[in-house]
Amino acid sequence: GAVVSQHPSWVICKSGTSVKIECRSLDFQATTMFWYRQFPKQSLMLMATSNEGSKATYEQGVEKDKFLINHASLTLSTLTVTSAHPEDSSFYICSASPRTSYGYTFGSGTRLTVV
Amino acid sequence: QKEVEQNSGPLSVPEGAIASLNCTYSDRGSQSFFWYRQYSGKSPELIMFIYSNGDKEDGRFTAQLNKASQYVSLLIRDSQPSDSATYLCAGGGANQAGTALIFGKGTTLSVSS
């Protein structure tokens, strides 16, 4: 149980275009989902907390207008990287927890390359 | 600033040995602690979580928590080459469904055959 599905697994886009990444909880409802970014050989950095039906909470230094988060249902959160640039190339991972004492489950991640 | 500190390694152990991974955290409000294993290019996978002081064992893995010292560790017994990966320590709140994990930078473990 507690499966989180993330798509796409990898994407290559041209500089200036936008990319949408989907994160779905398959067998539980997730009021809250978390988006992380990981650069090569670095740890996971929390970008934002996605809340169903309300605005996301962004971490300091993360541009909310560039990284648009929509959590329209209890099973789906999306991250849109707008006007992507090569420096946005990274590994993006979503996470959610079905309940306290269960732990967190991660999606398989999306490797974004902006050329 | 909530922080989780780990020695980046690499930690090298021979096959069959015990690997000891350590982690300290700054936020005394952290209630839950997690160890994840991450292979290169892959998403983290949960190994163990621990909430209470003391030891928690699961197969070859033992997690240890000392809240007074703000210290968490992971022991891997009978280490195998397949255990070679980066191990991430993370701290979370009591309400896991609504609180994000704070990760350390990870310790790279290399198990030689």
Coordinates of N, CA and C in Angstrom, one line a residue:
Chain A
G1 N 0.8 -1.2 0.0 CA 0.0 0.0 0.0 C 0.8 1.3 0.0
A2 N 0.2 2.4 -0.1 CA 0.8 3.7 0.0 C 1.8 3.9 -1.2
V3 N 1.2 3.8 -2.4 CA 2.0 4.0 -3.6 C 1.8 5.4 -4.2
V4 N 2.9 6.0 -4.5 CA 2.9 7.3 -5.2 C 3.5 7.1 -6.6
S5 N 2.7 7.6 -7.5 CA 3.1 7.4 -8.9 C 3.5 8.8 -9.4
Q6 N 4.6 8.9 -10.2 CA 5.0 10.2 -10.7 C 5.4 10.1 -12.2
H7 N 4.9 11.0 -12.9 CA 5.1 11.0 -14.4 C 5.4 12.4 -14.9
P8 N 6.2 12.6 -15.9 CA 7.0 11.5 -16.5 C 8.2 11.2 -15.7
S9 N 8.9 10.1 -16.1 CA 10.1 9.7 -15.4 C 11.3 10.6 -15.9
W10 N 11.2 11.0 -17.1 CA 12.3 11.9 -17.6 C 11.7 12.8 -18.7
V11 N 12.2 14.0 -18.8 CA 11.7 14.9 -19.9 C 12.9 15.8 -20.3
I12 N 12.9 16.0 -21.6 CA 13.9 17.0 -22.1 C 13.1 18.1 -22.8
C13 N 13.4 19.3 -22.4 CA 12.6 20.4 -23.0 C 13.6 21.5 -23.4
K14 N 13.0 22.4 -24.3 CA 13.8 23.5 -24.8 C 13.7 24.7 -23.8
S15 N 14.8 25.4 -23.7 CA 14.8 26.6 -22.8 C 13.6 27.5 -23.1
G16 N 12.9 28.0 -22.1 CA 11.8 28.9 -22.3 C 10.5 28.2 -22.4
T17 N 10.4 26.9 -22.5 CA 9.2 26.2 -22.5 C 8.8 25.8 -21.1
S18 N 7.6 25.3 -20.9 CA 7.1 24.8 -19.6 C 6.9 23.3 -19.6
V19 N 7.1 22.8 -18.4 CA 7.0 21.3 -18.2 C 6.1 21.0 -17.0
K20 N 5.2 20.1 -17.2 CA 4.3 19.7 -16.0 C 4.7 18.3 -15.6
I21 N 4.8 18.2 -14.3 CA 5.1 16.9 -13.6 C 3.9 16.5 -12.7
E22 N 3.4 15.3 -12.9 CA 2.3 14.8 -12.1 C 2.7 13.9 -11.0
C23 N 2.0 14.0 -9.9 CA 2.3 13.1 -8.7 C 0.9 12.6 -8.2
R24 N 0.7 11.3 -8.2 CA -0.6 10.7 -7.8 C -0.4 9.7 -6.7
S25 N -1.3 9.8 -5.7 CA -1.3 8.8 -4.7 C -2.3 7.8 -5.2
L26 N -1.9 6.5 -5.3 CA -2.7 5.5 -6.0 C -3.7 4.8 -5.1
D27 N -3.3 4.7 -3.8 CA -4.2 3.9 -2.9 C -4.5 4.6 -1.6
F28 N -4.3 5.9 -1.6 CA -4.6 6.6 -0.4 C -4.9 8.1 -0.8
Q29 N -5.5 8.8 0.1 CA -5.8 10.2 -0.2 C -4.7 11.0 0.5
A30 N -4.2 12.0 -0.2 CA -3.1 12.8 0.3 C -3.6 14.2 0.3
T31 N -3.9 14.7 1.5 CA -4.2 16.1 1.7 C -3.0 17.0 1.4
T32 N -1.9 16.4 1.7 CA -0.7 17.2 1.6 C 0.4 16.3 0.8
M33 N 1.0 17.0 -0.1 CA 2.1 16.3 -0.8 C 3.3 17.3 -0.8
F34 N 4.5 16.7 -0.9 CA 5.7 17.5 -0.8 C 6.5 17.3 -2.1
W35 N 7.1 18.4 -2.5 CA 7.9 18.4 -3.7 C 9.4 18.7 -3.3
Y36 N 10.3 17.9 -3.8 CA 11.7 18.0 -3.5 C 12.4 18.2 -4.9
R37 N 13.6 18.7 -4.8 CA 14.5 18.8 -5.9 C 15.9 18.3 -5.5
Q38 N 16.5 17.6 -6.3 CA 17.8 17.1 -6.0 C 18.8 17.3 -7.1
F39 N 19.9 18.1 -6.9 CA 20.9 18.3 -7.9 C 21.9 17.1 -7.7
P40 N 22.7 16.9 -8.7 CA 23.7 15.8 -8.7 C 24.6 15.8 -7.4
K41 N 24.7 14.7 -6.8 CA 25.5 14.5 -5.6 C 25.1 15.4 -4.4
Q42 N 23.9 15.9 -4.4 CA 23.4 16.6 -3.3 C 22.2 16.0 -2.7
S43 N 21.7 16.5 -1.6 CA 20.6 15.9 -0.9 C 19.3 16.4 -1.5
L44 N 18.2 15.9 -1.0 CA 16.9 16.3 -1.4 C 16.6 17.7 -0.7
M45 N 16.2 18.6 -1.4 CA 15.9 19.9 -0.8 C 14.4 20.1 -1.0
L46 N 13.7 20.4 0.1 CA 12.2 20.6 0.0 C 12.0 21.9 -0.8
M47 N 11.1 21.9 -1.8 CA 10.8 23.0 -2.6 C 9.5 23.6 -2.0
A48 N 8.5 22.8 -1.8 CA 7.2 23.3 -1.5 C 6.3 22.2 -0.9
T49 N 5.3 22.6 -0.2 CA 4.3 21.7 0.4 C 3.0 22.1 -0.4
S50 N 2.4 21.0 -0.9 CA 1.2 21.2 -1.7 C 0.0 20.8 -0.9
N51 N -0.9 21.6 -0.8 CA -2.1 21.4 0.0 C -3.4 21.3 -0.9
E52 N -4.1 20.3 -0.7 CA -5.3 20.1 -1.5 C -6.3 21.2 -1.3
G53 N -6.7 21.9 -2.4 CA -7.7 22.9 -2.3 C -7.2 24.3 -1.8
S54 N -5.9 24.4 -1.6 CA -5.4 25.7 -1.2 C -4.1 26.0 -1.8
K55 N -3.5 27.1 -1.6 CA -2.2 27.5 -2.2 C -1.1 26.7 -1.5
A56 N -0.1 26.4 -2.4 CA 1.1 25.7 -1.9 C 1.9 26.6 -1.0
T57 N 2.7 26.0 -0.1 CA 3.6 26.7 0.7 C 5.0 26.5 0.2
Y58 N 5.7 27.6 -0.2 CA 7.0 27.4 -0.8 C 8.1 27.7 0.2
E59 N 9.2 27.0 0.0 CA 10.4 27.2 0.9 C 11.1 28.5 0.4
Q60 N 11.8 29.0 1.4 CA 12.6 30.3 1.1 C 13.5 30.0 -0.1
G61 N 13.5 31.0 -1.0 CA 14.4 30.9 -2.2 C 13.8 30.2 -3.4
V62 N 12.6 29.6 -3.2 CA 11.9 28.9 -4.4 C 10.9 29.9 -5.0
E63 N 11.0 30.2 -6.3 CA 10.1 31.1 -6.9 C 8.8 30.5 -7.2
K64 N 7.8 31.0 -6.5 CA 6.4 30.5 -6.7 C 5.9 30.7 -8.1
D65 N 6.3 31.8 -8.7 CA 5.8 32.0 -10.1 C 6.5 31.2 -11.1
K66 N 7.6 30.6 -10.8 CA 8.3 29.7 -11.7 C 7.9 28.3 -11.5
F67 N 7.7 27.9 -10.3 CA 7.3 26.5 -10.0 C 5.9 26.5 -9.5
L68 N 5.0 26.3 -10.4 CA 3.5 26.4 -10.1 C 3.1 25.0 -9.6
I69 N 2.4 25.0 -8.5 CA 1.9 23.8 -7.9 C 0.4 23.9 -7.8
N70 N -0.3 22.8 -8.3 CA -1.7 22.7 -8.2 C -2.1 21.4 -7.6
H71 N -2.9 21.4 -6.5 CA -3.3 20.2 -5.8 C -4.8 20.2 -5.8
A72 N -5.3 19.8 -7.0 CA -6.8 20.0 -7.2 C -7.6 18.9 -6.7
S73 N -7.0 17.7 -6.3 CA -7.8 16.6 -5.8 C -7.0 16.0 -4.7
L74 N -7.6 15.1 -4.0 CA -6.9 14.4 -2.9 C -5.9 13.3 -3.3
T75 N -5.8 13.1 -4.6 CA -4.9 12.1 -5.2 C -3.9 12.7 -6.2
L76 N -4.0 14.0 -6.5 CA -3.2 14.5 -7.6 C -2.6 15.9 -7.3
S77 N -1.3 16.0 -7.4 CA -0.6 17.3 -7.3 C 0.3 17.4 -8.5
T78 N 0.3 18.6 -9.1 CA 1.2 18.8 -10.3 C 2.1 19.9 -10.0
L79 N 3.3 19.8 -10.5 CA 4.4 20.8 -10.5 C 4.7 21.3 -11.9
T80 N 4.5 22.5 -12.2 CA 4.8 23.0 -13.5 C 6.0 23.9 -13.5
V81 N 7.0 23.6 -14.2 CA 8.2 24.5 -14.3 C 8.0 25.4 -15.5
T82 N 7.8 26.6 -15.2 CA 7.5 27.6 -16.3 C 8.8 28.2 -16.8
S83 N 8.8 28.5 -18.1 CA 9.9 29.2 -18.7 C 11.2 28.5 -18.2
A84 N 11.3 27.3 -18.4 CA 12.5 26.5 -17.9 C 13.8 27.0 -18.5
H85 N 14.8 26.9 -17.7 CA 16.2 27.3 -18.1 C 17.1 26.2 -17.7
P86 N 18.3 26.1 -18.3 CA 19.2 25.0 -18.0 C 19.5 24.8 -16.6
E87 N 19.5 25.9 -15.8 CA 19.7 25.7 -14.4 C 18.6 25.1 -13.6
D88 N 17.5 24.9 -14.3 CA 16.3 24.2 -13.7 C 16.5 22.7 -13.9
S89 N 17.5 22.2 -14.6 CA 17.7 20.8 -14.8 C 18.0 20.2 -13.5
S90 N 17.2 19.2 -13.2 CA 17.4 18.6 -11.8 C 16.5 17.3 -11.8
F91 N 16.6 16.7 -10.6 CA 15.7 15.5 -10.3 C 14.6 16.0 -9.4
Y92 N 13.4 15.9 -9.8 CA 12.3 16.4 -9.0 C 11.5 15.2 -8.5
I93 N 11.3 15.2 -7.2 CA 10.6 14.0 -6.6 C 9.5 14.5 -5.7
C94 N 8.4 13.8 -5.7 CA 7.2 14.1 -4.9 C 7.1 13.1 -3.8
S95 N 6.4 13.4 -2.7 CA 6.3 12.5 -1.6 C 5.0 12.8 -0.9
A96 N 4.5 11.8 -0.2 CA 3.3 11.9 0.6 C 3.2 10.8 1.7
S97 N 2.4 11.1 2.7 CA 2.3 10.1 3.7 C 0.8 9.9 3.9
P98 N 0.3 8.6 4.0 CA -1.1 8.3 4.1 C -1.6 8.7 5.5
R99 N -0.7 8.6 6.5 CA -1.1 8.8 7.9 C 0.1 8.8 8.8
T100 N -0.1 9.3 10.0 CA 0.9 9.3 11.0 C 1.3 7.9 11.3
S101 N 2.6 7.7 11.6 CA 3.2 6.4 12.0 C 3.4 5.5 10.8
Y102 N 3.1 6.0 9.6 CA 3.3 5.1 8.4 C 4.6 5.4 7.7
G103 N 5.0 6.6 7.7 CA 6.2 6.9 7.0 C 5.9 7.6 5.7
Y104 N 6.8 8.1 5.0 CA 6.6 8.8 3.7 C 7.0 7.9 2.5
T105 N 6.2 8.1 1.5 CA 6.4 7.3 0.2 C 6.8 8.3 -0.8
F106 N 7.8 8.0 -1.6 CA 8.2 8.8 -2.7 C 7.8 8.3 -4.0
G107 N 7.6 9.3 -4.9 CA 7.4 8.9 -6.3 C 8.7 8.5 -6.9
S108 N 8.7 8.0 -8.1 CA 9.9 7.5 -8.7 C 10.8 8.7 -9.3
G109 N 10.3 9.9 -9.2 CA 11.2 11.0 -9.6 C 11.1 11.3 -11.1
T110 N 11.3 12.6 -11.4 CA 11.4 13.1 -12.8 C 12.7 13.7 -13.1
R111 N 13.4 13.2 -14.0 CA 14.7 13.8 -14.4 C 14.4 14.9 -15.5
L112 N 14.5 16.1 -15.2 CA 14.3 17.2 -16.1 C 15.6 17.7 -16.7
T113 N 15.7 17.8 -18.0 CA 16.9 18.3 -18.6 C 16.4 19.4 -19.6
V114 N 16.9 20.6 -19.4 CA 16.5 21.8 -20.2 C 17.7 22.1 -21.1
V115 N 17.4 22.1 -22.4 CA 18.5 22.3 -23.3 C 18.3 23.7 -24.1
Chain B
Q1 N 16.9 27.3 12.2 CA 17.1 26.5 11.0 C 17.1 25.1 11.4
K2 N 16.2 24.3 10.9 CA 16.2 22.9 11.2 C 17.2 22.2 10.4
E3 N 18.1 21.4 11.0 CA 19.2 20.8 10.2 C 19.4 19.3 10.6
V4 N 19.7 18.5 9.6 CA 20.1 17.1 9.9 C 21.5 17.0 9.3
E5 N 22.4 16.5 10.1 CA 23.8 16.4 9.7 C 24.2 14.9 9.5
Q6 N 24.9 14.7 8.4 CA 25.5 13.3 8.2 C 26.9 13.5 7.7
N7 N 27.7 12.5 8.0 CA 29.0 12.4 7.4 C 28.8 12.0 6.0
S8 N 29.3 12.7 5.0 CA 29.1 12.4 3.6 C 29.8 11.1 3.1
G9 N 30.9 10.7 3.9 CA 31.6 9.6 3.5 C 32.6 9.9 2.4
P10 N 33.0 8.9 1.6 CA 32.3 7.5 1.6 C 32.8 6.7 2.7
L11 N 31.9 5.8 3.1 CA 32.1 4.8 4.1 C 32.4 3.5 3.4
S12 N 33.5 2.9 3.6 CA 33.8 1.7 2.9 C 34.0 0.5 3.9
V13 N 33.3 -0.5 3.6 CA 33.3 -1.7 4.5 C 33.4 -3.0 3.6
P14 N 34.1 -4.0 4.1 CA 34.1 -5.3 3.3 C 32.8 -6.0 3.5
E15 N 32.5 -6.9 2.5 CA 31.3 -7.7 2.5 C 31.3 -8.5 3.8
G16 N 30.1 -8.5 4.4 CA 30.0 -9.3 5.7 C 30.2 -8.5 6.9
A17 N 30.8 -7.3 6.8 CA 31.0 -6.5 8.0 C 29.8 -5.7 8.4
I18 N 29.9 -5.0 9.5 CA 28.8 -4.1 10.0 C 29.1 -2.7 9.5
A19 N 28.2 -2.1 8.9 CA 28.3 -0.7 8.5 C 27.5 0.2 9.5
S20 N 28.1 1.2 10.0 CA 27.5 2.1 11.0 C 27.4 3.5 10.4
L21 N 26.1 4.0 10.3 CA 25.8 5.3 9.7 C 25.3 6.1 10.8
N22 N 25.7 7.4 10.9 CA 25.3 8.3 12.0 C 24.7 9.6 11.5
C23 N 23.9 10.1 12.3 CA 23.1 11.3 12.0 C 22.8 12.1 13.2
T24 N 22.9 13.4 13.2 CA 22.5 14.3 14.3 C 21.5 15.3 13.7
Y25 N 20.6 15.7 14.6 CA 19.6 16.7 14.2 C 19.5 17.8 15.2
S26 N 19.1 19.0 14.7 CA 19.1 20.2 15.5 C 17.8 20.5 16.2
D27 N 16.7 20.0 15.5 CA 15.3 20.4 16.0 C 14.8 19.4 17.1
R28 N 14.8 19.9 18.3 CA 14.3 19.0 19.4 C 12.8 18.7 19.2
G29 N 12.2 19.4 18.4 CA 10.7 19.1 18.1 C 10.5 18.0 17.2
S30 N 11.5 17.5 16.5 CA 11.4 16.3 15.6 C 10.9 15.1 16.4
Q31 N 9.9 14.5 15.8 CA 9.3 13.3 16.5 C 9.6 12.0 15.9
S32 N 9.9 12.0 14.6 CA 10.1 10.8 13.9 C 11.4 10.9 13.0
F33 N 12.0 9.7 12.9 CA 13.3 9.7 12.1 C 13.3 8.6 11.1
F34 N 13.9 8.9 10.0 CA 13.8 7.9 8.9 C 15.1 7.7 8.3
W35 N 15.3 6.5 7.8 CA 16.5 6.2 7.0 C 16.0 5.7 5.6
Y36 N 16.5 6.4 4.6 CA 16.2 6.0 3.3 C 17.5 5.6 2.5
R37 N 17.3 4.7 1.6 CA 18.4 4.3 0.7 C 18.2 4.8 -0.7
Q38 N 19.2 5.4 -1.3 CA 19.0 5.9 -2.6 C 20.1 5.4 -3.5
Y39 N 19.7 4.7 -4.5 CA 20.7 4.3 -5.6 C 20.8 5.5 -6.6
S40 N 21.9 5.5 -7.2 CA 22.2 6.6 -8.1 C 21.1 6.7 -9.2
G41 N 20.5 7.9 -9.3 CA 19.5 8.2 -10.4 C 18.1 7.7 -10.0
K42 N 18.0 7.1 -8.8 CA 16.7 6.6 -8.4 C 16.1 7.4 -7.2
S43 N 14.9 7.2 -6.9 CA 14.2 7.8 -5.9 C 14.5 7.1 -4.5
P44 N 14.5 7.8 -3.4 CA 14.8 7.2 -2.1 C 13.7 6.1 -1.8
E45 N 14.2 5.1 -1.1 CA 13.3 4.0 -0.7 C 13.5 3.9 0.8
L46 N 12.4 3.7 1.5 CA 12.4 3.7 3.0 C 13.0 2.4 3.5
I47 N 13.9 2.5 4.4 CA 14.5 1.3 5.1 C 13.9 1.1 6.4
M48 N 13.9 2.2 7.2 CA 13.3 2.1 8.6 C 12.9 3.4 9.1
F49 N 12.0 3.5 10.0 CA 11.7 4.7 10.8 C 11.7 4.3 12.3
I50 N 11.9 5.3 13.1 CA 12.0 5.1 14.5 C 11.4 6.4 15.2
Y51 N 10.7 6.2 16.3 CA 10.1 7.3 17.0 C 10.6 7.3 18.5
S52 N 10.9 6.1 19.0 CA 11.2 6.1 20.4 C 12.6 5.9 20.7
N53 N 13.1 6.3 21.8 CA 14.5 6.1 22.2 C 14.8 4.6 22.3
G54 N 16.0 4.3 21.9 CA 16.4 2.9 21.9 C 16.6 2.3 20.5
D55 N 16.5 1.0 20.4 CA 16.8 0.3 19.2 C 15.6 -0.2 18.6
K56 N 15.6 -0.3 17.2 CA 14.6 -0.9 16.5 C 15.2 -1.8 15.4
E57 N 14.9 -3.1 15.4 CA 15.6 -4.0 14.5 C 14.6 -4.5 13.4
D58 N 15.1 -4.6 12.2 CA 14.4 -5.2 11.1 C 15.3 -5.9 10.2
G59 N 15.4 -7.2 10.3 CA 16.3 -8.0 9.5 C 17.7 -7.6 9.8
R60 N 18.5 -7.2 8.8 CA 19.9 -6.9 9.0 C 20.1 -5.4 9.4
F61 N 19.0 -4.7 9.5 CA 19.1 -3.3 9.9 C 18.6 -3.0 11.3
T62 N 19.4 -2.2 12.0 CA 19.0 -1.7 13.3 C 19.1 -0.2 13.4
A63 N 18.0 0.5 13.7 CA 18.0 1.9 13.9 C 18.1 2.2 15.4
Q64 N 18.9 3.2 15.7 CA 19.0 3.6 17.1 C 18.7 5.1 17.3
L65 N 18.0 5.4 18.3 CA 17.6 6.8 18.5 C 17.9 7.2 19.9
N66 N 18.6 8.4 20.1 CA 18.9 8.9 21.4 C 18.4 10.4 21.3
K67 N 17.3 10.7 21.8 CA 16.7 12.0 21.8 C 17.5 13.0 22.6
A68 N 18.0 12.5 23.7 CA 18.7 13.4 24.6 C 20.0 14.0 23.9
S69 N 20.6 13.1 23.1 CA 21.8 13.5 22.4 C 21.5 14.0 21.0
Q70 N 20.2 13.9 20.6 CA 19.8 14.3 19.2 C 20.6 13.5 18.2
Y71 N 20.6 12.2 18.3 CA 21.4 11.3 17.5 C 20.6 10.1 17.1
V72 N 20.9 9.8 15.8 CA 20.2 8.7 15.2 C 21.3 7.9 14.4
S73 N 21.2 6.6 14.5 CA 22.1 5.8 13.7 C 21.4 4.6 13.0
L74 N 22.2 4.1 12.1 CA 21.7 2.9 11.4 C 22.8 1.9 11.3
L75 N 22.6 0.7 11.7 CA 23.6 -0.4 11.6 C 23.1 -1.4 10.6
I76 N 24.0 -1.7 9.7 CA 23.7 -2.7 8.7 C 24.6 -3.9 8.9
R77 N 24.1 -5.0 9.3 CA 24.9 -6.2 9.6 C 25.0 -7.0 8.3
D78 N 26.1 -7.8 8.3 CA 26.3 -8.7 7.1 C 26.2 -7.8 5.8
S79 N 26.9 -6.8 5.7 CA 26.8 -5.9 4.6 C 27.1 -6.6 3.3
Q80 N 26.3 -6.3 2.3 CA 26.4 -6.9 1.0 C 26.7 -5.8 -0.1
P81 N 27.3 -6.2 -1.2 CA 27.6 -5.3 -2.2 C 26.4 -4.5 -2.7
S82 N 25.2 -5.2 -2.6 CA 24.0 -4.5 -3.1 C 23.5 -3.4 -2.1
D83 N 24.2 -3.4 -0.9 CA 23.9 -2.3 0.0 C 24.6 -1.0 -0.3
S84 N 25.5 -1.1 -1.3 CA 26.2 0.1 -1.7 C 25.3 1.1 -2.3
A85 N 25.2 2.3 -1.7 CA 24.2 3.3 -2.0 C 24.5 4.5 -1.2
T86 N 23.6 5.5 -1.3 CA 23.7 6.7 -0.4 C 22.5 6.5 0.5
Y87 N 22.8 6.7 1.8 CA 21.8 6.6 2.9 C 21.5 7.9 3.4
L88 N 20.2 8.2 3.4 CA 19.7 9.5 3.8 C 19.0 9.4 5.1
C89 N 19.4 10.3 6.0 CA 18.7 10.4 7.3 C 17.8 11.6 7.2
A90 N 16.6 11.4 7.8 CA 15.6 12.5 7.8 C 14.8 12.6 9.1
G91 N 14.5 13.8 9.4 CA 13.7 14.0 10.6 C 12.3 14.6 10.2
G92 N 11.3 14.2 10.9 CA 9.9 14.7 10.6 C 9.2 15.0 11.9
G93 N 8.0 15.6 11.7 CA 7.2 15.9 12.9 C 6.3 14.8 13.3
A94 N 5.4 15.1 14.2 CA 4.5 14.1 14.7 C 3.4 13.8 13.7
N95 N 3.0 14.9 13.0 CA 2.0 14.7 12.0 C 2.6 14.5 10.6
Q96 N 2.9 13.3 10.3 CA 3.6 13.0 9.1 C 2.8 13.3 7.9
A97 N 1.6 13.2 7.9 CA 0.8 13.5 6.7 C 0.8 15.0 6.4
G98 N 1.2 15.8 7.3 CA 1.2 17.2 7.0 C 2.5 17.9 7.2
T99 N 3.6 17.2 7.6 CA 4.9 17.8 7.9 C 5.9 17.2 7.0
A100 N 6.7 18.1 6.3 CA 7.7 17.6 5.4 C 8.9 17.0 6.2
L101 N 9.6 16.1 5.5 CA 10.8 15.6 6.1 C 12.0 16.6 5.8
I102 N 12.9 16.7 6.7 CA 14.1 17.4 6.5 C 15.2 16.4 6.4
F103 N 15.9 16.4 5.3 CA 17.0 15.4 5.0 C 18.4 15.9 5.3
G104 N 19.2 15.0 5.7 CA 20.6 15.2 5.7 C 21.2 15.1 4.3
K105 N 22.5 15.3 4.1 CA 23.1 15.3 2.8 C 23.4 13.9 2.3
G106 N 23.3 12.9 3.2 CA 23.5 11.5 2.9 C 24.9 11.1 3.1
T107 N 25.0 9.8 3.4 CA 26.3 9.1 3.5 C 26.4 8.0 2.4
T108 N 27.5 8.1 1.7 CA 27.7 7.1 0.6 C 28.4 5.9 1.2
L109 N 27.8 4.7 1.1 CA 28.3 3.5 1.6 C 28.8 2.6 0.4
S110 N 30.0 2.1 0.5 CA 30.5 1.2 -0.5 C 30.9 -0.1 0.2
V111 N 30.3 -1.2 -0.3 CA 30.6 -2.5 0.3 C 31.4 -3.3 -0.8
S112 N 32.6 -3.7 -0.4 CA 33.4 -4.4 -1.4 C 33.4 -5.9 -1.2
S113 N 33.3 -6.6 -2.3 CA 33.2 -8.0 -2.2 C 34.6 -8.7 -2.2

